[in-house]
Amino acid sequence: MASTDTAPQAKADDLAGLEAGLDALDAVEIRRTPVREVLVKKVLPPTLAVALVLVVWQVLVSAGITEETKLPAPSAVWDGLVDMWLQAPCSKSSGPACPAAWPASCWPWPSAPRWACSWPG
């Protein structure tokens, strides 16, 4: 008889545990991630990586590791991008003044001397 008396008691304990678990699921608070935490964990690492690359690049240019036509300064690249962004749209027939008409050998560095580029004609 003792075994029949404990079976319903064990079932009641299981239900109490189940109810407690379900109550705990309902009580979970969803908190918004603070802006500072997002900035420190998600924005700061890539920003520091880009800054490190730019610093190393500028140090290499300042040290004169290679010619400026092979490794231009970051500021020269930025100035070139701004100039191209502000330039009016053009087509391949616009001639050498248009970036779209530059030969592939001159594309990364438009300031390369003309003799270094394979201009048609």
PDB file of C-alpha atoms in Angstrom:
ATOM      1  CA  MET A   1       0.000   0.000   0.000  1.00  0.00           C
ATOM      2  CA  ALA A   2       2.847   2.304   0.603  1.00  0.00           C
ATOM      3  CA  SER A   3       3.777   2.208  -3.054  1.00  0.00           C
ATOM      4  CA  THR A   4       0.302   3.308  -4.119  1.00  0.00           C
ATOM      5  CA  ASP A   5       0.349   6.222  -1.685  1.00  0.00           C
ATOM      6  CA  THR A   6       3.645   7.650  -3.016  1.00  0.00           C
ATOM      7  CA  ALA A   7       2.724   7.533  -6.700  1.00  0.00           C
ATOM      8  CA  PRO A   8       0.105  10.309  -6.538  1.00  0.00           C
ATOM      9  CA  GLN A   9       2.450  12.383  -4.349  1.00  0.00           C
ATOM     10  CA  ALA A  10       5.279  12.095  -6.951  1.00  0.00           C
ATOM     11  CA  LYS A  11       2.845  13.117  -9.665  1.00  0.00           C
ATOM     12  CA  ALA A  12       1.848  16.212  -7.694  1.00  0.00           C
ATOM     13  CA  ASP A  13       5.538  17.133  -7.225  1.00  0.00           C
ATOM     14  CA  ASP A  14       6.129  16.820 -10.976  1.00  0.00           C
ATOM     15  CA  LEU A  15       3.185  19.120 -11.683  1.00  0.00           C
ATOM     16  CA  ALA A  16       4.460  21.663  -9.163  1.00  0.00           C
ATOM     17  CA  GLY A  17       7.880  21.598 -10.821  1.00  0.00           C
ATOM     18  CA  LEU A  18       6.310  21.989 -14.247  1.00  0.00           C
ATOM     19  CA  GLU A  19       4.200  24.922 -13.057  1.00  0.00           C
ATOM     20  CA  ALA A  20       7.259  26.570 -11.532  1.00  0.00           C
ATOM     21  CA  GLY A  21       9.152  26.171 -14.803  1.00  0.00           C
ATOM     22  CA  LEU A  22       6.292  27.656 -16.809  1.00  0.00           C
ATOM     23  CA  ASP A  23       6.010  30.548 -14.364  1.00  0.00           C
ATOM     24  CA  ALA A  24       9.730  31.202 -14.753  1.00  0.00           C
ATOM     25  CA  LEU A  25       9.318  31.371 -18.536  1.00  0.00           C
ATOM     26  CA  ASP A  26       6.524  33.918 -18.151  1.00  0.00           C
ATOM     27  CA  ALA A  27       8.590  36.027 -15.761  1.00  0.00           C
ATOM     28  CA  VAL A  28      11.536  36.541 -18.127  1.00  0.00           C
ATOM     29  CA  GLU A  29      12.146  40.229 -18.586  1.00  0.00           C
ATOM     30  CA  ILE A  30      13.320  41.393 -21.960  1.00  0.00           C
ATOM     31  CA  ARG A  31      15.731  44.250 -21.475  1.00  0.00           C
ATOM     32  CA  ARG A  32      17.028  46.490 -24.177  1.00  0.00           C
ATOM     33  CA  THR A  33      20.775  46.405 -24.725  1.00  0.00           C
ATOM     34  CA  PRO A  34      22.289  49.708 -23.576  1.00  0.00           C
ATOM     35  CA  VAL A  35      23.671  51.941 -26.315  1.00  0.00           C
ATOM     36  CA  ARG A  36      27.094  52.041 -24.654  1.00  0.00           C
ATOM     37  CA  GLU A  37      27.327  48.241 -24.678  1.00  0.00           C
ATOM     38  CA  VAL A  38      26.388  48.118 -28.374  1.00  0.00           C
ATOM     39  CA  LEU A  39      28.987  50.760 -29.189  1.00  0.00           C
ATOM     40  CA  VAL A  40      31.741  49.037 -27.209  1.00  0.00           C
ATOM     41  CA  LYS A  41      31.050  45.518 -28.467  1.00  0.00           C
ATOM     42  CA  LYS A  42      29.910  46.054 -32.056  1.00  0.00           C
ATOM     43  CA  VAL A  43      31.028  49.460 -33.319  1.00  0.00           C
ATOM     44  CA  LEU A  44      34.385  49.980 -31.617  1.00  0.00           C
ATOM     45  CA  PRO A  45      36.256  46.848 -32.854  1.00  0.00           C
ATOM     46  CA  PRO A  46      35.724  47.427 -36.610  1.00  0.00           C
ATOM     47  CA  THR A  47      36.394  51.149 -36.174  1.00  0.00           C
ATOM     48  CA  LEU A  48      39.687  50.421 -34.428  1.00  0.00           C
ATOM     49  CA  ALA A  49      40.631  47.897 -37.119  1.00  0.00           C
ATOM     50  CA  VAL A  50      40.072  50.436 -39.904  1.00  0.00           C
ATOM     51  CA  ALA A  51      41.986  53.087 -37.954  1.00  0.00           C
ATOM     52  CA  LEU A  52      44.884  50.673 -37.421  1.00  0.00           C
ATOM     53  CA  VAL A  53      45.052  49.883 -41.151  1.00  0.00           C
ATOM     54  CA  LEU A  54      45.056  53.603 -41.989  1.00  0.00           C
ATOM     55  CA  VAL A  55      47.801  54.315 -39.440  1.00  0.00           C
ATOM     56  CA  VAL A  56      50.002  51.493 -40.742  1.00  0.00           C
ATOM     57  CA  TRP A  57      49.370  52.662 -44.313  1.00  0.00           C
ATOM     58  CA  GLN A  58      50.354  56.241 -43.455  1.00  0.00           C
ATOM     59  CA  VAL A  59      53.495  55.045 -41.619  1.00  0.00           C
ATOM     60  CA  LEU A  60      54.535  53.038 -44.687  1.00  0.00           C
ATOM     61  CA  VAL A  61      54.000  56.057 -46.949  1.00  0.00           C
ATOM     62  CA  SER A  62      55.863  58.384 -44.560  1.00  0.00           C
ATOM     63  CA  ALA A  63      58.756  55.949 -44.297  1.00  0.00           C
ATOM     64  CA  GLY A  64      59.050  55.907 -48.090  1.00  0.00           C
ATOM     65  CA  ILE A  65      58.883  52.127 -48.345  1.00  0.00           C
ATOM     66  CA  THR A  66      57.886  52.319 -52.001  1.00  0.00           C
ATOM     67  CA  GLU A  67      57.136  54.852 -54.715  1.00  0.00           C
ATOM     68  CA  GLU A  68      54.073  57.044 -54.411  1.00  0.00           C
ATOM     69  CA  THR A  69      52.637  55.657 -57.642  1.00  0.00           C
ATOM     70  CA  LYS A  70      52.617  52.169 -56.097  1.00  0.00           C
ATOM     71  CA  LEU A  71      51.421  53.164 -52.619  1.00  0.00           C
ATOM     72  CA  PRO A  72      49.776  56.595 -52.517  1.00  0.00           C
ATOM     73  CA  ALA A  73      49.055  58.349 -49.241  1.00  0.00           C
ATOM     74  CA  PRO A  74      45.609  57.755 -47.722  1.00  0.00           C
ATOM     75  CA  SER A  75      44.854  61.460 -48.107  1.00  0.00           C
ATOM     76  CA  ALA A  76      45.669  61.285 -51.832  1.00  0.00           C
ATOM     77  CA  VAL A  77      43.313  58.342 -52.249  1.00  0.00           C
ATOM     78  CA  TRP A  78      40.576  60.180 -50.339  1.00  0.00           C
ATOM     79  CA  ASP A  79      41.060  63.305 -52.474  1.00  0.00           C
ATOM     80  CA  GLY A  80      40.817  61.184 -55.630  1.00  0.00           C
ATOM     81  CA  LEU A  81      37.599  59.566 -54.419  1.00  0.00           C
ATOM     82  CA  VAL A  82      36.077  62.952 -53.605  1.00  0.00           C
ATOM     83  CA  ASP A  83      37.069  64.308 -57.025  1.00  0.00           C
ATOM     84  CA  MET A  84      35.538  61.308 -58.801  1.00  0.00           C
ATOM     85  CA  TRP A  85      32.378  61.542 -56.687  1.00  0.00           C
ATOM     86  CA  LEU A  86      31.884  65.207 -57.523  1.00  0.00           C
ATOM     87  CA  GLN A  87      32.709  64.780 -61.213  1.00  0.00           C
ATOM     88  CA  ALA A  88      29.791  64.791 -63.652  1.00  0.00           C
ATOM     89  CA  PRO A  89      28.805  61.418 -65.121  1.00  0.00           C
ATOM     90  CA  CYS A  90      30.562  60.543 -68.341  1.00  0.00           C
ATOM     91  CA  SER A  91      30.805  57.816 -70.914  1.00  0.00           C
ATOM     92  CA  LYS A  92      33.658  55.830 -72.452  1.00  0.00           C
ATOM     93  CA  SER A  93      33.761  58.263 -75.368  1.00  0.00           C
ATOM     94  CA  SER A  94      34.473  61.250 -73.077  1.00  0.00           C
ATOM     95  CA  GLY A  95      38.230  60.786 -73.376  1.00  0.00           C
ATOM     96  CA  PRO A  96      41.096  60.632 -70.863  1.00  0.00           C
ATOM     97  CA  ALA A  97      39.563  63.286 -68.577  1.00  0.00           C
ATOM     98  CA  CYS A  98      36.800  60.845 -67.672  1.00  0.00           C
ATOM     99  CA  PRO A  99      37.526  58.023 -65.163  1.00  0.00           C
ATOM    100  CA  ALA A 100      35.315  55.650 -67.165  1.00  0.00           C
ATOM    101  CA  ALA A 101      37.693  56.042 -70.109  1.00  0.00           C
ATOM    102  CA  TRP A 102      40.885  55.313 -68.159  1.00  0.00           C
ATOM    103  CA  PRO A 103      42.692  52.155 -69.173  1.00  0.00           C
ATOM    104  CA  ALA A 104      42.709  49.355 -66.632  1.00  0.00           C
ATOM    105  CA  SER A 105      46.415  49.921 -65.932  1.00  0.00           C
ATOM    106  CA  CYS A 106      45.678  53.485 -64.684  1.00  0.00           C
ATOM    107  CA  TRP A 107      42.460  52.886 -62.813  1.00  0.00           C
ATOM    108  CA  PRO A 108      43.677  52.634 -59.198  1.00  0.00           C
ATOM    109  CA  TRP A 109      45.986  55.657 -59.484  1.00  0.00           C
ATOM    110  CA  PRO A 110      44.721  58.302 -61.889  1.00  0.00           C
ATOM    111  CA  SER A 111      47.708  60.490 -61.019  1.00  0.00           C
ATOM    112  CA  ALA A 112      50.052  57.987 -62.693  1.00  0.00           C
ATOM    113  CA  PRO A 113      52.140  59.540 -65.475  1.00  0.00           C
ATOM    114  CA  ARG A 114      50.626  59.214 -68.916  1.00  0.00           C
ATOM    115  CA  TRP A 115      53.588  57.160 -70.225  1.00  0.00           C
ATOM    116  CA  ALA A 116      52.857  54.538 -67.536  1.00  0.00           C
ATOM    117  CA  CYS A 117      49.338  53.988 -68.885  1.00  0.00           C
ATOM    118  CA  SER A 118      48.460  52.061 -71.977  1.00  0.00           C
ATOM    119  CA  TRP A 119      46.427  54.794 -73.662  1.00  0.00           C
ATOM    120  CA  PRO A 120      44.855  53.822 -76.946  1.00  0.00           C
ATOM    121  CA  GLY A 121      46.388  55.693 -79.871  1.00  0.00           C
TER     122      GLY A 121
END
